[in-house]
PDB file of C-alpha atoms in Angstrom:
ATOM      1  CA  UNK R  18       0.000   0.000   0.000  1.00 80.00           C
ATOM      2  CA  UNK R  19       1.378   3.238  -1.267  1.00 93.00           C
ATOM      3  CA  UNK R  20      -0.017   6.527  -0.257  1.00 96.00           C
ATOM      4  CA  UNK R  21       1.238  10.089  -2.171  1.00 97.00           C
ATOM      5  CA  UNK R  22       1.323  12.827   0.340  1.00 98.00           C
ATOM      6  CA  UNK R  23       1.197  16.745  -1.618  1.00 98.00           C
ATOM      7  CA  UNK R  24       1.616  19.230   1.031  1.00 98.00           C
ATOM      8  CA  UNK R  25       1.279  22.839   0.001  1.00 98.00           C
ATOM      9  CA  UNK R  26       0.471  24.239   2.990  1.00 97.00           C
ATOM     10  CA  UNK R  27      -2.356  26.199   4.980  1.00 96.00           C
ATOM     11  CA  UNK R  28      -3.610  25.854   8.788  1.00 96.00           C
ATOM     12  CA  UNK R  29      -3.541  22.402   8.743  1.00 97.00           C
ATOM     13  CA  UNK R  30       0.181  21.996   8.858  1.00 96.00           C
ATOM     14  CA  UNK R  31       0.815  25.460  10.913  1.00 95.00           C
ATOM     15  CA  UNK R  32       1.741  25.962  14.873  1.00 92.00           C
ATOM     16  CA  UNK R  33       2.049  28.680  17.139  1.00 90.00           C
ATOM     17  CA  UNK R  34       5.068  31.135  17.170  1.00 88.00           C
ATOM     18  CA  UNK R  35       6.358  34.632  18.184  1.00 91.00           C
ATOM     19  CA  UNK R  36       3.855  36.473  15.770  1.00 86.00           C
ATOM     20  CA  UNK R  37       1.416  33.960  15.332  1.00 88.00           C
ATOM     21  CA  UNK R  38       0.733  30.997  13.763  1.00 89.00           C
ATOM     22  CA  UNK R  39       3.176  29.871  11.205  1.00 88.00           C
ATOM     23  CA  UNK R  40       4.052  26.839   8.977  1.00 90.00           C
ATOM     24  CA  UNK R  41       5.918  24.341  10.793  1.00 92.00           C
ATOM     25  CA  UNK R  42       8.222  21.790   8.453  1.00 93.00           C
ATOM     26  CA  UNK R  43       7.241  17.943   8.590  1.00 95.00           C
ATOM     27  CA  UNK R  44       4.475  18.672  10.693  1.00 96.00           C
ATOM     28  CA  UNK R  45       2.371  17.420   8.549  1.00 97.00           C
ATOM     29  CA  UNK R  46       4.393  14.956   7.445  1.00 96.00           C
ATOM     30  CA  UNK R  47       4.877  12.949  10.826  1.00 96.00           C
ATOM     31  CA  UNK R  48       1.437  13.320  11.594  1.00 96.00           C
ATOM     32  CA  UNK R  49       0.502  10.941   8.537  1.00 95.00           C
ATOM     33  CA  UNK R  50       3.082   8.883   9.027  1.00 93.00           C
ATOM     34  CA  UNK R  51       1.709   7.902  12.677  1.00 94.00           C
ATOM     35  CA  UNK R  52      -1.551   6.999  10.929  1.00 94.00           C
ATOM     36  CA  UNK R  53      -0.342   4.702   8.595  1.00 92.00           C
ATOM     37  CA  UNK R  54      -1.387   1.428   8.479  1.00 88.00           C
ATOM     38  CA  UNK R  55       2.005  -0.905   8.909  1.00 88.00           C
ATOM     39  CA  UNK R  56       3.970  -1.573   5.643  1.00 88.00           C
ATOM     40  CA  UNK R  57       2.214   1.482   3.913  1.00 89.00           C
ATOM     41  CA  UNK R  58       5.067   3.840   2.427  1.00 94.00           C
ATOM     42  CA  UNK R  59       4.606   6.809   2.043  1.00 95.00           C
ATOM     43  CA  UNK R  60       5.586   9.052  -0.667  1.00 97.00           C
ATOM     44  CA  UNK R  61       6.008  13.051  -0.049  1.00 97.00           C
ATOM     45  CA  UNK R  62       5.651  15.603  -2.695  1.00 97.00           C
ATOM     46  CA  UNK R  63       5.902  19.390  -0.386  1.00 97.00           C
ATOM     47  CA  UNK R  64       6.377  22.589  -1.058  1.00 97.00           C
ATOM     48  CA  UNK R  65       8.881  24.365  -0.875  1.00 95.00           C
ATOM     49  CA  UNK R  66       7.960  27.312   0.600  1.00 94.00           C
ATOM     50  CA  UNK R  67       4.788  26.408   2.046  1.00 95.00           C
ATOM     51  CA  UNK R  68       2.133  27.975   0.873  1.00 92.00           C
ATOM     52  CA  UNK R  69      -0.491  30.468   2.139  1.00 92.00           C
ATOM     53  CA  UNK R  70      -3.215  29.316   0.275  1.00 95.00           C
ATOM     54  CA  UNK R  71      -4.119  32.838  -0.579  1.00 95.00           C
ATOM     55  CA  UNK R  72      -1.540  32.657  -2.807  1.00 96.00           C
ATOM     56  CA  UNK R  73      -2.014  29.629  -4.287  1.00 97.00           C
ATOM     57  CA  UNK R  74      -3.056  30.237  -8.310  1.00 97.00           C
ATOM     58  CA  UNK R  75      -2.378  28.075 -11.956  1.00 98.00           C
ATOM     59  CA  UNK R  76       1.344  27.687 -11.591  1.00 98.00           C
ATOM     60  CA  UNK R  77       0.736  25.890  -7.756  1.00 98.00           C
ATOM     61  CA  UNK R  78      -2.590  23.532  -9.949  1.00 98.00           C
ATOM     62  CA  UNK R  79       0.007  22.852 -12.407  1.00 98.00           C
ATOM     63  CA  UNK R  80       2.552  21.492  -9.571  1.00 98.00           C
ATOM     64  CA  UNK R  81      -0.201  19.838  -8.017  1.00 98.00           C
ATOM     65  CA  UNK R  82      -1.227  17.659 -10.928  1.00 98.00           C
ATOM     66  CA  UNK R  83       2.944  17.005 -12.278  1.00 98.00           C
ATOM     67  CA  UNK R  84       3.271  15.442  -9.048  1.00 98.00           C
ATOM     68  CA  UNK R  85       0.125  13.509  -9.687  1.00 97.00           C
ATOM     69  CA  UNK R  86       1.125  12.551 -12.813  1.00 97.00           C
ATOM     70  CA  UNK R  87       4.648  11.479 -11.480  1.00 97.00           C
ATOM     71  CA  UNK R  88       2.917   8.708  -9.031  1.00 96.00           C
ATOM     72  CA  UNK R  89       0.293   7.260 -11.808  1.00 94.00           C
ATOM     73  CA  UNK R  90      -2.182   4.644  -9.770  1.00 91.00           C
ATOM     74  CA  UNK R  91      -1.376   5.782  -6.302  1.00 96.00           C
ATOM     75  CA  UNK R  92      -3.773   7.537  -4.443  1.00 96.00           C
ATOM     76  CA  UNK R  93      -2.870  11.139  -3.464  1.00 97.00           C
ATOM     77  CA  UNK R  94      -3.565  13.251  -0.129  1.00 98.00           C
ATOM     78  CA  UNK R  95      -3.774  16.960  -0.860  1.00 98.00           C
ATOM     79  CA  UNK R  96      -2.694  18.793   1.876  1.00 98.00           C
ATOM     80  CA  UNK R  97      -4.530  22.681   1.611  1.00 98.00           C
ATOM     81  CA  UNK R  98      -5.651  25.918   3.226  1.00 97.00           C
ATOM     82  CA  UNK R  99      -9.081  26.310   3.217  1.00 97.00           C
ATOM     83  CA  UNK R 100      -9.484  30.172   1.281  1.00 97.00           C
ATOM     84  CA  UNK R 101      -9.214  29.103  -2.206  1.00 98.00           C
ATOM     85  CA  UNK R 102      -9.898  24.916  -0.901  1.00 98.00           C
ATOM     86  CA  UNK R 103     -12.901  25.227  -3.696  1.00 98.00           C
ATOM     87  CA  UNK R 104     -10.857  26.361  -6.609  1.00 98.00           C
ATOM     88  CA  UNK R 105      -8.205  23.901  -6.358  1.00 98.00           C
ATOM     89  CA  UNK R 106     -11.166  21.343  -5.539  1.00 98.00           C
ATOM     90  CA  UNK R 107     -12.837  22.957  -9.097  1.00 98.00           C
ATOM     91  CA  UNK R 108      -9.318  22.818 -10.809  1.00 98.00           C
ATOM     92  CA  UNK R 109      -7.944  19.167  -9.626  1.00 98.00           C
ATOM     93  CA  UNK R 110     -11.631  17.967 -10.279  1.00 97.00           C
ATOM     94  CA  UNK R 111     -12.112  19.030 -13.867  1.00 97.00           C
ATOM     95  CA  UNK R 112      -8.244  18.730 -15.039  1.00 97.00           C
ATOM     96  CA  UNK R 113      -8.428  15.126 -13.955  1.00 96.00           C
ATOM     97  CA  UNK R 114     -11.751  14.163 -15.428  1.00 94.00           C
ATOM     98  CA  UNK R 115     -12.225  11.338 -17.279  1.00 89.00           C
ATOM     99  CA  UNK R 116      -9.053   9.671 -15.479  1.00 89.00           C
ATOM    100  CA  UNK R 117      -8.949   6.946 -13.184  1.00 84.00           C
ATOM    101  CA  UNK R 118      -7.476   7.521  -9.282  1.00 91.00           C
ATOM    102  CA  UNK R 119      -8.268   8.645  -6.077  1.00 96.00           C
ATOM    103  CA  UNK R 120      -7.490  12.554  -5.049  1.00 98.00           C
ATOM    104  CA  UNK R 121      -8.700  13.550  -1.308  1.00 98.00           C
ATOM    105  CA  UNK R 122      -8.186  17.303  -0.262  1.00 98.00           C
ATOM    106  CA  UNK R 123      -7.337  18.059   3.454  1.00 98.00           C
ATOM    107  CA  UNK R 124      -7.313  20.997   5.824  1.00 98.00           C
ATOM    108  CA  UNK R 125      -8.535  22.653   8.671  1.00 98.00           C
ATOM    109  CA  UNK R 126      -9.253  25.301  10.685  1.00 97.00           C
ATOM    110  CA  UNK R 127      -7.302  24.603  13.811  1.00 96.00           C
ATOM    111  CA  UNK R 128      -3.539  23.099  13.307  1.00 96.00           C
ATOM    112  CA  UNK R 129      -2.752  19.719  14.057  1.00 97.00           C
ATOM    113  CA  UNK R 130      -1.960  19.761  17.947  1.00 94.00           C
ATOM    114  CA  UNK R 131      -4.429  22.223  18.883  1.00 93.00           C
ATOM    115  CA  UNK R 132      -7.193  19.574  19.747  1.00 93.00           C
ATOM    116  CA  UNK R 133      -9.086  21.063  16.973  1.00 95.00           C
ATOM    117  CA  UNK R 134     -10.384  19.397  13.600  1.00 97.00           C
ATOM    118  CA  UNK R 135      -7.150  18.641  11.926  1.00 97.00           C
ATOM    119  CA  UNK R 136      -6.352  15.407  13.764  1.00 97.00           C
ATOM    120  CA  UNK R 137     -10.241  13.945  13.130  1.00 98.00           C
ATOM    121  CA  UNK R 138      -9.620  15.773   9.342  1.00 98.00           C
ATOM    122  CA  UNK R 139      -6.788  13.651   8.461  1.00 98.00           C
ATOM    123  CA  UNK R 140      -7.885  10.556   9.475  1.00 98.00           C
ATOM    124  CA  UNK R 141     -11.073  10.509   7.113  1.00 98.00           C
ATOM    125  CA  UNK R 142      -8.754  11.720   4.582  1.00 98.00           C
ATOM    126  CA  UNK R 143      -6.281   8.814   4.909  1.00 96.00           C
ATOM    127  CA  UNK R 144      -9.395   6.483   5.115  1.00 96.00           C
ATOM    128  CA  UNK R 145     -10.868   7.924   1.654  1.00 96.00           C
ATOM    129  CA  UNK R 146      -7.513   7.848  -0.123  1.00 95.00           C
ATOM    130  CA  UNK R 147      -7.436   4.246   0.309  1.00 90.00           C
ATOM    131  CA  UNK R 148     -11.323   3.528  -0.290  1.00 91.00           C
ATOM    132  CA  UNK R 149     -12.494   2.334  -3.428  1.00 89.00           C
ATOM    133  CA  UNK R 150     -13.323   4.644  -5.866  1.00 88.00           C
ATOM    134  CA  UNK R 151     -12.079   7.489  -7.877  1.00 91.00           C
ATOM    135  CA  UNK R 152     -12.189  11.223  -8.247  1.00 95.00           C
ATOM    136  CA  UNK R 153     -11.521  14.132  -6.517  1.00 97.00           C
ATOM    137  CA  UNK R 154     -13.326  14.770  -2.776  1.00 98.00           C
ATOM    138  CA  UNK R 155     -12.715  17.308   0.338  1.00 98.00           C
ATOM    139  CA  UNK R 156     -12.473  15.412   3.746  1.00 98.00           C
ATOM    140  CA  UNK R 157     -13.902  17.933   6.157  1.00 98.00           C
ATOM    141  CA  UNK R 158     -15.627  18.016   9.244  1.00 97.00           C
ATOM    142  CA  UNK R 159     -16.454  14.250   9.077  1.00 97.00           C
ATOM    143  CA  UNK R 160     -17.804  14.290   5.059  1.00 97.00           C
ATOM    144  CA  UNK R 161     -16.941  13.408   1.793  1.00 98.00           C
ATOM    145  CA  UNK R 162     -17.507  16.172  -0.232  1.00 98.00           C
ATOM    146  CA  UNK R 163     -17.173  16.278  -4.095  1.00 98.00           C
ATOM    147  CA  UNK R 164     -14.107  19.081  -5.061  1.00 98.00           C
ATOM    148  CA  UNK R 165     -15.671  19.947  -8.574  1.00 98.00           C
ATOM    149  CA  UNK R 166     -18.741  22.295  -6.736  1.00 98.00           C
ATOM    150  CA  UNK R 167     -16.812  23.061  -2.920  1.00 98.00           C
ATOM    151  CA  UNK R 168     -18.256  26.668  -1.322  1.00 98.00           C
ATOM    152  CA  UNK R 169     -16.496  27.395   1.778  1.00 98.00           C
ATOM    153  CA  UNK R 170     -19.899  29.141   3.549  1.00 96.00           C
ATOM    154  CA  UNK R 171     -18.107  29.514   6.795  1.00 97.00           C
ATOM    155  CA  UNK R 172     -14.948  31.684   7.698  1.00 96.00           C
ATOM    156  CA  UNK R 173     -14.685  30.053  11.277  1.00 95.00           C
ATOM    157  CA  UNK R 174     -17.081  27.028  11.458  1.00 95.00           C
ATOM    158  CA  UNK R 175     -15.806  23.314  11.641  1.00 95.00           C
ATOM    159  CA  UNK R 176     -18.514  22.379   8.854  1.00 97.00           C
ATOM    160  CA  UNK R 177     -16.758  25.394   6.945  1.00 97.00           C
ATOM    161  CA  UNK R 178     -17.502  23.604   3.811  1.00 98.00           C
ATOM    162  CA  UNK R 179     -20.330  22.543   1.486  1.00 97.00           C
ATOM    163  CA  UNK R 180     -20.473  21.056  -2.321  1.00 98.00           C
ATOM    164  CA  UNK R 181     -23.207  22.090  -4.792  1.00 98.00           C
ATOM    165  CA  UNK R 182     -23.788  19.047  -7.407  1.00 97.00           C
ATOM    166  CA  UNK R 183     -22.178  20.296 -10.893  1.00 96.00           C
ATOM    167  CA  UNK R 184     -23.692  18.880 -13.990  1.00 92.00           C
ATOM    168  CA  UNK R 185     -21.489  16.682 -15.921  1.00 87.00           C
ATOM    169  CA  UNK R 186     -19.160  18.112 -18.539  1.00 82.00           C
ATOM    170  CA  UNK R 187     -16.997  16.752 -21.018  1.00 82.00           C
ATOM    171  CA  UNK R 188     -12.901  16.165 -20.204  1.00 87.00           C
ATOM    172  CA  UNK R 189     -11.073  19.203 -21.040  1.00 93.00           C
ATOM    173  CA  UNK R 190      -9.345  20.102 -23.966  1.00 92.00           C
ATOM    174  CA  UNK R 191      -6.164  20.987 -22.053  1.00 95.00           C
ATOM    175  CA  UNK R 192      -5.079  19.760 -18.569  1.00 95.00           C
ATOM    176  CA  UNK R 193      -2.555  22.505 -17.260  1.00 97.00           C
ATOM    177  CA  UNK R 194      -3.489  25.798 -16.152  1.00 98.00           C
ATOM    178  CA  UNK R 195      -1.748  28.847 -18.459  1.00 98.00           C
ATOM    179  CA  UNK R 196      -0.663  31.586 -15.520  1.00 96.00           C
ATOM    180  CA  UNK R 197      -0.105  34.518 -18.060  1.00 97.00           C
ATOM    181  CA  UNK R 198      -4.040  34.093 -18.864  1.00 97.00           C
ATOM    182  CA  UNK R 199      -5.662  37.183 -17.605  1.00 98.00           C
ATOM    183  CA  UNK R 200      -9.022  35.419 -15.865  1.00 98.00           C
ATOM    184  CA  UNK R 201     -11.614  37.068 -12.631  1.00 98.00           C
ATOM    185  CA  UNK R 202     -14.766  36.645 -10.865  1.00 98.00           C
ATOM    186  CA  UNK R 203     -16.244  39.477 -11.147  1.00 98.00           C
ATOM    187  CA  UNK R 204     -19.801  40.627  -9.403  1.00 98.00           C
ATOM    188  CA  UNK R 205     -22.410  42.409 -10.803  1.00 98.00           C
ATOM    189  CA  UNK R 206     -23.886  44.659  -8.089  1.00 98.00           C
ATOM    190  CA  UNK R 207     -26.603  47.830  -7.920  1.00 97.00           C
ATOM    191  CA  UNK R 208     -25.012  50.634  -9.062  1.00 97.00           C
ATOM    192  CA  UNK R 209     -22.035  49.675 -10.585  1.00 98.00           C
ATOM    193  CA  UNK R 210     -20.654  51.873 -13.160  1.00 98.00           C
ATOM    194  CA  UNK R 211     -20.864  50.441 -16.765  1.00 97.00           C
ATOM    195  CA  UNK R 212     -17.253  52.294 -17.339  1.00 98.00           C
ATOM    196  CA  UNK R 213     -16.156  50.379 -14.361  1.00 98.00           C
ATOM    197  CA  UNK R 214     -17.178  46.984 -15.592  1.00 98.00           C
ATOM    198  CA  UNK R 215     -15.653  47.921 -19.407  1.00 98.00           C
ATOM    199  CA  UNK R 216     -12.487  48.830 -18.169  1.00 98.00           C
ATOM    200  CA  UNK R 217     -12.457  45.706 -15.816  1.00 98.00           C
ATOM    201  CA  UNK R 218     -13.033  43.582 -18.596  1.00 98.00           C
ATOM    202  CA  UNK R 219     -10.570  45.511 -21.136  1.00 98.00           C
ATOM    203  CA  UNK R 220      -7.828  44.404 -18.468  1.00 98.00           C
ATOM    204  CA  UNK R 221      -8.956  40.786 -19.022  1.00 98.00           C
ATOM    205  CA  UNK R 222      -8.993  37.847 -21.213  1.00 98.00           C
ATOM    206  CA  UNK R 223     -12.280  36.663 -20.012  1.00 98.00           C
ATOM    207  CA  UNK R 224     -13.943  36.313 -17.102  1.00 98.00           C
ATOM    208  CA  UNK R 225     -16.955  35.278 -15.211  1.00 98.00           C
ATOM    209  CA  UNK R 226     -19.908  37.407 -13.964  1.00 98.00           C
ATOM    210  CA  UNK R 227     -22.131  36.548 -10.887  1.00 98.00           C
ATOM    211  CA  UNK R 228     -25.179  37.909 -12.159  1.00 98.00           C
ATOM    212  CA  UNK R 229     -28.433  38.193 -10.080  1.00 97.00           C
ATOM    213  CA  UNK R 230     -30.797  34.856  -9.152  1.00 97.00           C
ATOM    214  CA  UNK R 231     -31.624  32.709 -11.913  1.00 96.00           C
ATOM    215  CA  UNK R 232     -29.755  35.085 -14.907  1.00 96.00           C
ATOM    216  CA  UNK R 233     -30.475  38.581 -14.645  1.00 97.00           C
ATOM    217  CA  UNK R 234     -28.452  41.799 -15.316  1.00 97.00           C
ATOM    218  CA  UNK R 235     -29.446  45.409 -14.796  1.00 96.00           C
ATOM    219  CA  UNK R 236     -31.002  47.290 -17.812  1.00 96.00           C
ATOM    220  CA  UNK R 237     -28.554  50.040 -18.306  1.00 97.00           C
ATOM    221  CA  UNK R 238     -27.416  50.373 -21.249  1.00 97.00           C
ATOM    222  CA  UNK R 239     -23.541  51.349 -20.594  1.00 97.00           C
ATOM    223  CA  UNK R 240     -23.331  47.867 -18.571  1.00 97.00           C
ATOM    224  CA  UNK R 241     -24.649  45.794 -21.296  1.00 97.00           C
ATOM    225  CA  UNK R 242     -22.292  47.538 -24.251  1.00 97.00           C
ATOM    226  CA  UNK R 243     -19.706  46.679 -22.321  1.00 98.00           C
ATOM    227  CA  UNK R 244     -20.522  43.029 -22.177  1.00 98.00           C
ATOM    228  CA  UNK R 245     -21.314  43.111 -25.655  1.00 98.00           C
ATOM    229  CA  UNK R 246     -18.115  45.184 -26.736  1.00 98.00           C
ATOM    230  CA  UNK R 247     -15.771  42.439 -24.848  1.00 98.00           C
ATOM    231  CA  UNK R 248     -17.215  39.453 -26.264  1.00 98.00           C
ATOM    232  CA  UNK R 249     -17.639  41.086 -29.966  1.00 98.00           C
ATOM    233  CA  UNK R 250     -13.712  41.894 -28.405  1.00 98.00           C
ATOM    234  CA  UNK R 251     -13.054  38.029 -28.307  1.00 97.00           C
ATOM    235  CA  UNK R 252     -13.509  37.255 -24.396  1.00 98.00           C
ATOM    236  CA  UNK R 253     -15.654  34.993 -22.972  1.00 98.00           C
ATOM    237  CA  UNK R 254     -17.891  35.847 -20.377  1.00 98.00           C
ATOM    238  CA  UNK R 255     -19.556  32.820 -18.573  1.00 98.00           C
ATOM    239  CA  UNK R 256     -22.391  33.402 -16.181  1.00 98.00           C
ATOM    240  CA  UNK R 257     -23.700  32.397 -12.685  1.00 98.00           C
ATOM    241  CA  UNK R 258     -25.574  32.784 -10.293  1.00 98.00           C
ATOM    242  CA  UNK R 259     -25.065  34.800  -7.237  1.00 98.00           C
ATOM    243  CA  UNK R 260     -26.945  32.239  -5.239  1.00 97.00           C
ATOM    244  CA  UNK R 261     -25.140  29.127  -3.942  1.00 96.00           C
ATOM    245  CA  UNK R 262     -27.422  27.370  -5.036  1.00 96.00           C
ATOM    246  CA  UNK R 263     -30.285  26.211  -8.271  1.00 96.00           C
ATOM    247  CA  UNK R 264     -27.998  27.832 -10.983  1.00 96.00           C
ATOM    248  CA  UNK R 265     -29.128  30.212 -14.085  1.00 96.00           C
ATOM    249  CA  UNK R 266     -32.270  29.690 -16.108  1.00 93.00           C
ATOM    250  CA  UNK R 267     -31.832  31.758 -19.477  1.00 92.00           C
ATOM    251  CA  UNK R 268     -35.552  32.471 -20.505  1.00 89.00           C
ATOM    252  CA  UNK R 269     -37.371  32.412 -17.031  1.00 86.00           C
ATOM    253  CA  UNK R 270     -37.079  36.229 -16.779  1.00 89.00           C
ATOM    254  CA  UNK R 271     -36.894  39.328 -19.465  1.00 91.00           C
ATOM    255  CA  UNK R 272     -34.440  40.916 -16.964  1.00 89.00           C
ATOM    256  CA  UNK R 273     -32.062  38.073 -18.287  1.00 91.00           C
ATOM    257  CA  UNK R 274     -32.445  38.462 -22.186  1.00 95.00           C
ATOM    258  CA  UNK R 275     -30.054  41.131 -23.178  1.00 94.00           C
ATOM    259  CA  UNK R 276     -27.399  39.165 -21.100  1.00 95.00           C
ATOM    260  CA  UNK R 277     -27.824  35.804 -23.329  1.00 96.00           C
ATOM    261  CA  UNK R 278     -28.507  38.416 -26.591  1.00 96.00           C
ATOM    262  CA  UNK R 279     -24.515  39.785 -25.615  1.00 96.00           C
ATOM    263  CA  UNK R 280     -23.034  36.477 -26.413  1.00 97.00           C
ATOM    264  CA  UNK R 281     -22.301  35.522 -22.654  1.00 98.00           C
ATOM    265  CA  UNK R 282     -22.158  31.909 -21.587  1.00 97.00           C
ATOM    266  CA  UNK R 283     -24.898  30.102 -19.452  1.00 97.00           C
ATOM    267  CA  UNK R 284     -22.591  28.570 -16.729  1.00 97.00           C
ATOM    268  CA  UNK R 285     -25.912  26.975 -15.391  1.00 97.00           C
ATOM    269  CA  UNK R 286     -25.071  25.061 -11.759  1.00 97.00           C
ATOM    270  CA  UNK R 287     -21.691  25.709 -11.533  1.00 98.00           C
ATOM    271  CA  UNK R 288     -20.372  27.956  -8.791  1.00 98.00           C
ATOM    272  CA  UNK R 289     -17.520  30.395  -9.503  1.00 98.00           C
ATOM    273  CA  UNK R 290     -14.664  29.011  -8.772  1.00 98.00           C
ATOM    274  CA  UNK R 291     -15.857  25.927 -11.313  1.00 98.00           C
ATOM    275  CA  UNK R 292     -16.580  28.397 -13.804  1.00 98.00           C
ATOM    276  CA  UNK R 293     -13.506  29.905 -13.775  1.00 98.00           C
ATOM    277  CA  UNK R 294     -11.661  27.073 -14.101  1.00 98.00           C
ATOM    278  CA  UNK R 295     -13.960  26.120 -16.933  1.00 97.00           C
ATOM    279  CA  UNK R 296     -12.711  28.938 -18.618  1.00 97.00           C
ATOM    280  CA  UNK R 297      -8.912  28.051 -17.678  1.00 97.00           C
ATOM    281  CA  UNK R 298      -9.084  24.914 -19.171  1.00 97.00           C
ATOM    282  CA  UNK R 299     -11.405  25.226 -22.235  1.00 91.00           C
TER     283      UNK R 299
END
């Protein structure tokens, strides 16, 4: 039994020091190793720095999945802060689609040693990577979760974490992440300035808009040239909803018509951190 460990960082793997708390070398590491069952070996794949995962982007996905790659048919424990947890979830989850082998995320909210979740976190984890089965799920707060739809709803709760079901969608046409790809989330809010938005989106490549409910957009008419200008411009705009759930429904209002009419995309269930990887990787 062989067991890939990718540590990149986050609370899980962090203890307390002189300004706070801080990542701690092999913390992680020797806490895994304890929980292996004997004659397991375990392979390590950290790095080096650790990572905030705040800063974690394409180049870190891209790392993520070579290491993958470089241990084909042995499960993998992905060691992660929980800020961005659901766009790596949405990134691993989609790059590796239509591929065989088992991917579990990890983290936490308290460090390991701070009789908080990380212990009860990592255990699941270690369980799931050596379940049957295949894919890509969080362990968290005593679940399975599936990575492709993650929403962290809770900055400080244990059950920090939830996954909204994503409908299926063909493998990708590429599987690594391109970091000089200009790509944002952007929200679509009362009152915001159609110049704004246009010179957001003249910055970008693409990008996707959280529009209101089940797909509509205000009426004003500098907010909608500028959606039409950057698609006619060659970026795509994909669509969802600001709700965490039930996804866009182009037709069910009028409000939503000139949004479809600009050329932008129906991203239907997916939450924004899938969509945007959707866009990364298509």
């Amino acid at each position: 039994m062989t067991l890939l460990l990718i540590h990149t960082g986050g609370t899980i793997g962090m203890a307390p020091g002189p300004l706070g708390l801080a990542p701690k070398p092999g913390l992680v590491e020797a806490a895994l190793a304890e929980r292996l069952p004997v004659g397991a070996m375990l392979r390590t794949h950290v790095f080096n720095p650790l990572r905030d995962s705040a800063d974690i982007g394409p180049a870190d996905w891209n790392a993520i999945l070579d290491a993958l790659d470089a241990h084909p048919g042995v499960p993998a424990l992905v060691t992660h802060g929980t800020d961005t947890m659901a766009f790596t979830g949405a990134a691993l989850a989609q790059a590796l689609a239509g591929r065989a082998g088992r991917v579990v995320l990890c983290g936490s909210m308290q460090p390991l040693g701070q009789g908080g979740d990380a212990e009860r976190n990592l255990d699941l984890a270690l369980a799931a990577a050596h379940a049957p089965g295949m894919g890509v799920d969080l362990a968290f707060d005593g679940r399975l979760m599936a990575a492709a739809g993650l929403v962290k709803h809770d900055s400080h709760a244990r059950d920090a974490f939830r996954s909204q079901p994503q409908d299926h969608a063909p493998a990708p046409k590429t599987r690594r992440f391109d970091p000089a790809r200009r790509l944002a989330v952007l929200t679509l809010s009362p009152g915001l300035p159609g110049a704004a938005l246009a010179a957001m989106l003249q910055a970008l490549d693409g990008a996707v808009l959280r529009v209101f409910g089940a797909g509509t957009v205000m009426s004003d008419p500098a907010i909608l040239s500028a959606l039409r200008d950057a698609v006619a411009a060659g970026k795509r705009l994909r669509a969802v909803s600001q709700c965490e759930a039930g996804g866009l429904a182009p037709g069910a209002y009028a409000a939503g018509a000139a949004l479809w009419a600009a050329g932008v995309e129906n991203g239907g269930r997916e939450t924004p951190e899938a969509a945007l990887i959707r866009l990364w990787l298509s």
